Amino acid sequence: MARVDYSERIPNNVSLAENRRLLRALEEWQPRYLDWWNQMGPEGFQARDVYLRTAISVDPQGWAHFDWVKMPEYRWGIFLAEPEPGRTIAFGEHKGTPAWQDVPGEYRGTLRRLIVTQGDTEPASVEQQRHLGRTCPSLYDLRNIFQVNVEEGRHLWAMVYLLHAHFGRDGREEAEALLQRRSGDSDKPRILGAFNERTPDWLSFFMFCFFTDRDGKYQLASLAESGFDPLSRTCRFMLTEEAHHMFVGEAGIGRIVQKTVELMREHRTDDDVRRHGGIDLPTMQRYLNFHCSVSLDLFGSEISTNAANFYTAGLKGRFEETKKADDHLLREATYPVTRPEGDTIKLVEEPALTALNERLRDDYVADCQRGVDRWNAIIRKHGIDFELRLPHRGFHRAIGNCAELRVSPDGRVVSEAEWDARKHEWLPTPGDQAYVASLMTPVVEPGKFAGWIAPPARGINGQPVEFEYVKLSARAGEEGRRG
Ligand code: BYC
């Protein structure tokens, strides 16, 4: 079993000590990463002790260790899943040949771009969430957001390791650039659209974890199929960590739904939840529409020669590629893809190779639907006649076939006039945002929760819900220096 070496400045299971050059390069990057973390990481809590899990091995059973940690002292490191002896490439034109341990020269630029795009999302999400600690609904939630943040930081390390270890000077330059771009900055934005949106409140945060982190799951799962073995092994371990982030999202929204329907029952009201301090279901639906649509964009265009090339080259596979029983070449196969025709959106058969983004989006949508079904079960259980729905995949898109169109959540192509008249029904309004913002007052007493969210069913790592997950009693003055 691969235990992680914690005696090193950079914990790792890749024998970093044996590669002095690489070690030195990463040790030079480390203080710049910490500068970035201190500047752009969670605001106001850097000197606090947080009950965090740290990876101590890559064994799926018992890989994590929980302890009190100040975030800047978190042991970010490099952890690759165990190698699979004799692993071969499962798809594309190199199918059946041994997985690559080094970057093939002809794919260097493409692979670097994929790794940089993946890497860029990780610090971006930390930047997007940096103010949220100040308005946490509970210590339990505060700890969870910090867990997500430090692990996104670790995922940046995961990609930076690949860049440093396998891409020479270009890789080192890209690793620097990952610390230079900033979410939402018009001069140096993050690469993908959703990572430049604001995450101003906790409803947005939970939606982000549910929808956008789930894109992460599907992209990482596709990269875990890569013929470039170090990328595959890196992504396989990242997926283990990612599961908690999606749990935070699904459970967070589930707890808000729970509280809302309890308030509706208690006060015998269907449409006046706001008066009782809850988040009404139509507002939740509008937030859901927004976060789902920007996350659907993250899969790229329905028809993509990039995606076809990634696949044929053996760089990025399908979700669960090795479990599929076809030729893994897709030269003849077709796949149904959405395409607008007049004022409707149809399904048309397209070559499966160029339709790979849409196929991954289908896997993703099915997974999202399972979570939405669980939220609806909570609503139904309280006898309330309301159903949360995923918007049509053409709704509010900025990438792909529907980017130039106005599409309603139920999938009609609508006129600009209808869009303008009804968009307040479909997307969060300034009024919704102001109302949600008005609820964001911090609750930091152990075991207490804000009035718009139900407590979780259980605590973290077997601890009680009322456990002091973040110790807010730092020495006076310390926060001012480091926060
Ligand atoms: N925003 O052929 P197309 C995560 C660009 S999240 C802006 O349609 P392609 C996480 C595209 O780059 C997972 N630009 O798409 C979650 C291309 O540019 P060029 C992140 C976009 O290339 C939460 C052009 O449009 N991982 O881990 O097949 C918290 C035409 O592109 C967007 C990855 O994304 C967009 N939404 O696929 C923390 C995996 N979409 O070439 C972390 C790596 C497309 O014309 N990335 N474009 O300059 C990829 O696999 C692919 O780059 C994409 C796009 C799937 C993103």
XYZ file of C-alpha atoms and ligand atoms in Angstrom:
539
model
C 0.000 0.000 0.000
C 1.343 3.445 -0.944
C 1.648 5.476 2.222
C 2.372 9.113 1.797
C 5.763 10.366 2.906
C 5.046 13.212 5.347
C 8.651 13.742 6.392
C 9.175 15.723 3.186
C 8.405 19.413 2.731
C 6.013 18.322 -0.019
C 4.186 15.160 1.093
C 4.077 12.724 -1.805
C 3.928 9.136 -2.937
C 5.916 9.690 -6.124
C 9.435 9.368 -4.650
C 10.045 13.063 -5.141
C 13.234 12.903 -3.065
C 14.843 10.796 -5.808
C 14.373 13.491 -8.435
C 16.332 16.475 -7.107
C 15.601 18.750 -10.057
C 11.858 18.237 -9.893
C 11.893 18.518 -6.115
C 13.720 21.841 -6.316
C 11.347 23.191 -8.954
C 8.298 22.265 -6.887
C 9.898 23.635 -3.709
C 10.311 26.928 -5.546
C 6.666 26.895 -6.627
C 5.465 26.060 -3.096
C 5.985 29.528 -1.490
C 4.299 31.184 -4.461
C 1.365 28.825 -4.029
C 1.217 29.786 -0.343
C 1.300 33.483 -1.275
C -1.625 32.850 -3.599
C -3.459 30.896 -0.863
C -2.924 33.636 1.719
C -4.024 36.296 -0.745
C -6.921 34.491 -2.465
C -7.907 31.666 -0.093
C -10.674 31.774 2.542
C -10.846 35.261 3.951
C -10.722 35.808 7.700
C -10.051 32.270 8.948
C -6.456 31.502 8.069
C -5.329 31.459 11.700
C -8.180 29.243 12.932
C -7.957 25.563 13.753
C -10.207 23.604 11.405
C -11.148 19.934 11.730
C -9.866 18.762 8.341
C -9.097 15.496 6.661
C -5.730 14.986 5.041
C -4.778 12.170 2.698
C -2.351 9.747 4.315
C -2.470 7.017 1.706
C -4.101 6.374 -1.632
C -5.728 3.176 -0.493
C -9.502 3.647 -1.029
C -10.030 2.082 2.428
C -8.898 4.449 5.135
C -6.963 7.018 3.112
C -7.934 9.982 5.240
C -6.843 11.258 8.610
C -8.781 13.966 10.517
C -7.098 16.548 12.701
C -7.030 20.212 13.690
C -5.166 22.215 11.106
C -4.674 25.891 10.313
C -5.375 26.090 6.606
C -2.040 27.635 5.532
C -0.370 24.684 7.329
C -2.428 22.072 5.474
C -0.074 19.440 4.022
C -0.801 19.899 0.338
C 0.969 17.205 -1.551
C 1.175 14.913 -4.547
C -0.749 11.669 -4.448
C -1.221 9.345 -7.373
C -3.415 6.250 -7.252
C -1.490 2.979 -7.304
C -0.271 1.976 -10.773
C -2.194 -0.832 -12.470
C 0.451 -3.342 -13.558
C 0.448 -3.852 -17.324
C -2.162 -1.149 -17.945
C -2.909 -0.663 -21.642
C -4.664 2.135 -23.501
C -8.360 1.294 -23.693
C -9.519 3.362 -26.665
C -8.567 5.292 -29.769
C -5.860 4.554 -32.301
C -3.368 3.335 -29.677
C -5.855 0.902 -28.167
C -4.178 -2.163 -26.695
C -0.683 -0.654 -26.479
C 0.978 -0.018 -23.097
C -0.139 3.165 -21.334
C 2.452 5.954 -21.659
C 4.625 6.830 -18.685
C 6.003 9.852 -20.552
C 4.247 12.371 -22.743
C 4.294 11.337 -26.402
C 5.902 14.217 -28.330
C 3.072 14.501 -30.849
C 0.465 15.083 -28.097
C 2.486 17.372 -25.898
C 0.583 20.580 -26.677
C -2.849 18.975 -26.481
C -2.164 17.188 -23.224
C -0.686 20.297 -21.681
C -3.798 22.249 -22.611
C -6.111 19.647 -21.075
C -4.071 19.591 -17.868
C -3.934 23.385 -17.679
C -7.707 23.683 -18.265
C -8.372 21.156 -15.510
C -5.818 22.786 -13.191
C -7.223 26.268 -13.745
C -10.645 25.366 -12.340
C -9.203 24.387 -8.955
C -7.797 27.719 -7.723
C -10.675 29.462 -9.511
C -13.244 27.799 -7.258
C -11.268 28.761 -4.136
C -11.232 32.366 -5.340
C -14.963 32.268 -6.041
C -15.719 31.067 -2.519
C -13.256 33.111 -0.504
C -15.747 35.448 1.168
C -18.282 32.817 2.173
C -16.752 31.922 5.533
C -17.924 35.236 6.903
C -21.594 34.302 6.404
C -21.548 30.589 7.276
C -24.860 29.037 8.363
C -23.056 26.867 10.975
C -19.620 25.680 12.112
C -20.355 22.355 10.439
C -20.843 24.087 7.085
C -17.845 26.332 7.701
C -15.654 23.288 8.135
C -17.079 21.701 4.995
C -16.359 24.701 2.770
C -12.795 24.830 4.092
C -12.390 21.107 3.415
C -13.549 21.681 -0.134
C -11.195 24.670 -0.494
C -8.048 22.928 0.748
C -8.772 19.928 -1.461
C -9.270 22.149 -4.512
C -5.862 23.576 -3.591
C -4.523 20.030 -3.552
C -6.036 19.379 -6.958
C -4.086 22.347 -8.237
C -0.971 20.662 -6.826
C -1.958 17.483 -8.660
C -1.975 19.251 -12.044
C 1.096 21.354 -11.262
C 3.025 18.191 -10.465
C 2.205 16.830 -13.934
C 3.212 20.118 -15.567
C 6.536 20.251 -13.710
C 7.342 16.566 -14.028
C 6.455 16.084 -17.686
C 6.372 19.377 -19.608
C 9.731 21.021 -18.958
C 9.996 24.767 -19.180
C 6.521 25.193 -20.781
C 5.046 23.270 -17.870
C 6.794 25.486 -15.327
C 5.484 28.583 -17.089
C 1.964 27.194 -17.104
C 2.278 26.403 -13.383
C 3.130 30.059 -12.762
C 0.240 31.253 -14.919
C -2.159 29.120 -12.863
C -1.293 31.352 -9.898
C -1.638 34.550 -11.931
C -5.115 34.255 -13.449
C -8.019 35.331 -11.244
C -11.675 34.318 -11.257
C -13.806 37.115 -12.722
C -10.848 39.368 -13.582
C -11.489 40.936 -16.988
C -7.758 41.202 -17.792
C -6.697 37.734 -16.678
C -9.830 35.612 -16.229
C -9.942 31.908 -15.453
C -10.225 29.749 -18.584
C -13.769 28.338 -18.401
C -16.965 30.415 -18.138
C -18.504 29.015 -14.933
C -15.300 29.736 -13.034
C -15.606 33.456 -13.634
C -19.132 33.675 -12.192
C -19.624 34.962 -8.669
C -20.499 32.638 -5.787
C -21.947 35.337 -3.542
C -24.012 33.296 -1.072
C -24.385 29.821 0.378
C -27.300 28.834 -1.836
C -25.006 29.500 -4.807
C -22.196 27.613 -3.087
C -24.279 24.470 -2.544
C -25.591 24.672 -6.123
C -22.004 25.086 -7.347
C -20.894 21.989 -5.403
C -23.814 20.009 -6.761
C -23.627 21.076 -10.413
C -20.123 22.367 -11.080
C -18.160 19.941 -8.916
C -20.136 17.216 -10.629
C -18.774 18.420 -13.957
C -15.432 17.927 -12.221
C -16.373 14.329 -11.466
C -17.224 13.586 -15.104
C -14.223 15.389 -16.563
C -11.877 13.720 -14.083
C -13.436 10.332 -14.781
C -12.808 10.842 -18.527
C -9.230 11.946 -17.884
C -8.770 8.965 -15.542
C -9.187 6.818 -18.681
C -6.267 8.623 -20.331
C -3.489 6.698 -22.003
C -1.066 9.065 -20.261
C -0.748 7.007 -17.099
C 0.410 9.718 -14.649
C -2.689 11.776 -15.566
C -4.922 8.748 -15.166
C -3.485 7.899 -11.741
C -3.675 11.512 -10.587
C -7.323 11.827 -11.604
C -8.255 8.537 -10.014
C -7.156 9.779 -6.621
C -8.729 13.221 -7.151
C -12.075 11.504 -7.708
C -11.901 10.025 -4.205
C -11.693 13.526 -2.752
C -14.281 14.963 -5.159
C -17.052 12.741 -3.761
C -17.203 14.789 -0.558
C -17.599 18.023 -2.521
C -20.670 16.713 -4.292
C -22.012 15.401 -0.994
C -21.685 18.931 0.424
C -23.721 20.238 -2.521
C -26.445 17.629 -2.574
C -26.868 17.502 1.193
C -26.705 21.311 1.450
C -29.538 21.813 -1.028
C -31.430 18.901 0.525
C -31.198 20.587 3.936
C -32.445 23.909 2.536
C -35.373 22.120 0.864
C -36.060 20.325 4.130
C -36.159 23.573 6.099
C -38.344 25.276 3.490
C -40.961 22.537 3.460
C -40.950 22.388 7.258
C -41.638 26.129 7.352
C -44.385 25.718 4.743
C -46.081 23.040 6.861
C -45.588 24.793 10.145
C -47.042 28.089 8.918
C -49.564 26.530 6.534
C -48.327 28.611 3.674
C -47.511 27.802 0.087
C -46.122 31.083 -1.083
C -45.034 33.085 1.906
C -41.965 31.225 3.104
C -39.836 34.329 2.936
C -41.870 35.933 5.709
C -40.689 33.070 7.919
C -37.044 33.342 6.912
C -36.905 30.412 4.468
C -35.848 30.195 0.829
C -38.955 29.568 -1.270
C -38.898 26.708 -3.754
C -39.383 28.919 -6.881
C -36.239 30.867 -5.887
C -34.375 27.591 -5.479
C -35.571 26.544 -8.915
C -34.190 29.756 -10.451
C -30.801 29.246 -8.777
C -30.855 25.638 -9.950
C -31.578 26.782 -13.531
C -28.631 29.140 -13.447
C -26.059 26.764 -11.979
C -27.164 23.827 -14.100
C -26.938 25.842 -17.322
C -23.474 27.299 -16.699
C -22.255 23.828 -15.702
C -23.710 22.280 -18.891
C -21.526 24.745 -20.808
C -18.443 23.192 -19.192
C -18.820 20.105 -21.377
C -18.098 22.128 -24.544
C -19.988 22.049 -27.862
C -22.240 19.164 -28.871
C -20.099 18.639 -31.935
C -16.420 18.962 -31.180
C -13.439 17.967 -33.255
C -11.305 18.684 -30.174
C -13.186 15.966 -28.286
C -12.836 13.560 -31.233
C -9.098 14.238 -31.409
C -8.628 13.814 -27.648
C -10.345 10.422 -27.918
C -8.645 9.116 -31.040
C -5.273 10.102 -29.597
C -6.074 8.172 -26.380
C -5.875 11.269 -24.186
C -9.436 11.575 -22.831
C -11.932 8.715 -22.805
C -15.621 8.333 -22.104
C -17.128 8.015 -18.652
C -16.473 4.382 -17.608
C -14.736 3.685 -20.913
C -13.397 0.306 -19.841
C -16.873 -0.899 -18.830
C -18.348 -0.237 -22.290
C -18.758 -3.129 -24.696
C -18.071 -1.600 -28.102
C -15.022 -1.228 -30.321
C -13.606 1.788 -28.356
C -12.750 3.376 -31.690
C -16.147 4.841 -32.633
C -15.234 5.232 -36.296
C -18.613 3.983 -37.525
C -20.878 4.627 -34.547
C -23.406 7.445 -34.253
C -24.866 9.176 -31.227
C -28.013 11.319 -30.804
C -27.284 14.999 -30.310
C -29.621 17.945 -29.682
C -29.923 20.421 -32.529
C -32.280 23.378 -32.899
C -34.490 23.297 -36.002
C -36.864 26.224 -36.362
C -38.477 26.807 -33.011
C -37.972 23.298 -31.673
C -34.935 21.354 -30.556
C -34.528 17.911 -32.071
C -32.361 14.887 -31.518
C -30.280 14.011 -34.567
C -27.749 11.230 -35.090
C -24.181 12.482 -35.441
C -20.851 10.643 -35.666
C -20.201 9.346 -32.152
C -16.611 10.551 -32.231
C -17.445 14.230 -32.587
C -20.438 13.837 -30.209
C -18.342 12.831 -27.202
C -18.955 16.054 -25.273
C -22.702 15.547 -25.603
C -22.422 11.953 -24.511
C -20.550 12.954 -21.359
C -23.160 15.667 -20.790
C -25.850 12.947 -20.976
C -24.078 10.917 -18.285
C -23.844 14.069 -16.201
C -27.507 15.056 -16.646
C -28.643 11.570 -15.594
C -26.523 11.865 -12.444
C -27.907 15.361 -11.688
C -31.436 14.019 -12.124
C -30.846 11.399 -9.439
C -29.984 14.157 -6.963
C -33.000 16.265 -7.982
C -35.219 13.197 -7.466
C -33.924 12.899 -3.912
C -34.747 16.573 -3.213
C -38.214 16.071 -4.671
C -38.745 13.074 -2.395
C -38.239 15.428 0.591
C -40.848 17.822 -0.828
C -43.305 15.010 -1.527
C -42.858 13.537 1.922
C -44.183 16.793 3.340
C -47.232 16.598 1.072
C -46.252 19.622 -0.967
C -47.198 19.872 -4.609
C -43.996 21.220 -6.146
C -41.270 19.591 -8.194
C -37.769 20.889 -8.797
C -36.717 20.274 -12.402
C -33.525 20.345 -14.376
C -33.863 22.956 -17.107
C -33.764 21.839 -20.729
C -30.158 21.530 -21.848
C -30.644 24.366 -24.366
C -31.660 26.825 -21.647
C -29.364 29.809 -20.991
C -26.374 28.348 -22.772
C -23.287 30.267 -23.827
C -21.499 27.352 -25.550
C -22.781 25.053 -28.286
C -25.792 24.772 -30.588
C -28.128 26.832 -28.450
C -25.711 29.625 -27.546
C -27.258 32.013 -30.059
C -30.843 31.126 -29.140
C -33.278 31.903 -26.365
C -34.594 28.622 -24.960
C -37.123 28.291 -22.122
C -36.478 25.840 -19.256
C -39.047 23.503 -20.841
C -37.146 23.477 -24.124
C -39.009 25.860 -26.444
C -37.045 28.242 -28.607
C -38.613 31.575 -27.622
C -38.480 35.083 -29.019
C -36.317 37.784 -27.516
C -39.546 39.474 -26.368
C -40.782 36.363 -24.532
C -37.348 35.854 -23.013
C -37.272 39.427 -21.713
C -40.798 39.148 -20.377
C -40.201 35.855 -18.573
C -36.535 35.604 -17.672
C -37.349 36.779 -14.119
C -39.357 33.538 -13.753
C -36.415 31.477 -14.956
C -33.224 32.983 -13.570
C -32.424 34.539 -10.171
C -33.608 38.151 -10.113
C -31.834 40.998 -8.325
C -34.698 40.713 -5.805
C -33.964 37.004 -5.222
C -30.281 37.731 -4.830
C -30.939 40.559 -2.381
C -33.304 38.332 -0.379
C -30.837 35.429 -0.243
C -28.059 37.903 0.673
C -30.238 39.224 3.510
C -30.288 35.720 5.054
C -26.522 35.414 5.070
C -25.769 36.271 8.674
C -23.150 34.043 10.285
C -24.097 31.389 12.825
C -20.999 30.181 14.677
C -22.253 28.701 17.933
C -21.548 24.933 17.901
C -24.700 22.967 17.042
C -26.681 26.027 15.907
C -27.894 26.533 12.324
C -29.208 29.475 10.331
C -32.993 29.615 10.053
C -33.049 28.792 6.325
C -31.263 25.418 6.510
C -31.932 22.212 8.456
C -29.112 20.561 10.452
C -27.426 17.566 8.796
C -28.455 14.060 9.790
C -24.971 13.394 11.192
C -21.633 15.083 11.766
C -18.266 14.595 10.088
C -16.081 11.554 10.796
C -18.446 10.245 13.470
C -18.350 13.504 15.442
C -21.621 14.949 16.745
C -23.364 17.723 14.806
C -22.671 20.139 17.684
C -18.917 19.458 17.551
C -16.741 22.584 17.421
C -15.610 21.990 13.822
C -13.792 25.319 13.591
C -12.191 26.896 16.660
C -12.875 30.581 16.458
C -10.775 31.563 19.468
C -7.505 32.541 17.758
C -5.072 34.772 19.604
C -5.953 38.431 19.215
C -4.000 40.128 16.447
C -3.027 36.891 14.727
C -5.935 37.038 12.299
C -5.063 40.557 11.304
C -1.591 39.405 10.269
C -2.568 36.244 8.472
C -6.275 36.417 7.648
N -15.923 28.272 -21.244
O -14.700 21.933 -29.013
P -15.261 22.713 -27.891
C -13.651 20.868 -12.046
C -13.686 26.572 -25.557
S -14.543 21.211 -13.440
C -14.974 28.862 -22.031
O -16.690 22.954 -27.840
P -13.786 21.027 -26.208
C -13.979 21.614 -10.828
C -12.736 25.412 -25.757
O -11.654 25.445 -24.821
C -13.810 20.232 -14.734
N -14.460 28.285 -23.131
O -14.866 22.105 -26.509
C -15.306 21.860 -10.481
C -12.304 25.604 -27.191
O -11.286 26.579 -27.255
P -10.241 26.589 -28.470
C -12.694 20.937 -15.469
C -14.940 27.075 -23.488
O -12.426 21.544 -26.432
C -15.600 22.594 -9.353
C -13.545 26.180 -27.864
O -14.346 26.725 -26.796
N -12.009 20.019 -16.355
O -12.773 20.083 -12.075
O -14.192 19.744 -26.838
C -14.585 23.058 -8.537
C -14.344 25.132 -28.605
O -14.478 24.060 -27.724
C -15.923 26.418 -22.737
C -12.076 20.056 -17.677
O -12.710 20.905 -18.240
C -16.420 27.068 -21.577
N -17.381 26.508 -20.802
O -14.104 20.808 -24.642
C -13.270 22.808 -8.872
C -11.313 18.973 -18.401
N -16.195 25.251 -23.349
O -9.648 25.208 -28.534
C -12.969 22.079 -9.998
C -10.356 19.481 -19.402
C -15.426 25.182 -24.417
O -11.033 26.916 -29.666
N -10.986 20.241 -20.469
N -14.662 26.272 -24.511
O -9.254 27.653 -28.025
C -11.616 19.691 -21.529
O -11.752 18.497 -21.636
C -12.114 20.596 -22.603
O -11.262 21.702 -22.660
C -13.564 21.103 -22.391
C -14.005 21.776 -23.702
C -14.486 19.923 -22.059
C -13.677 22.154 -21.303
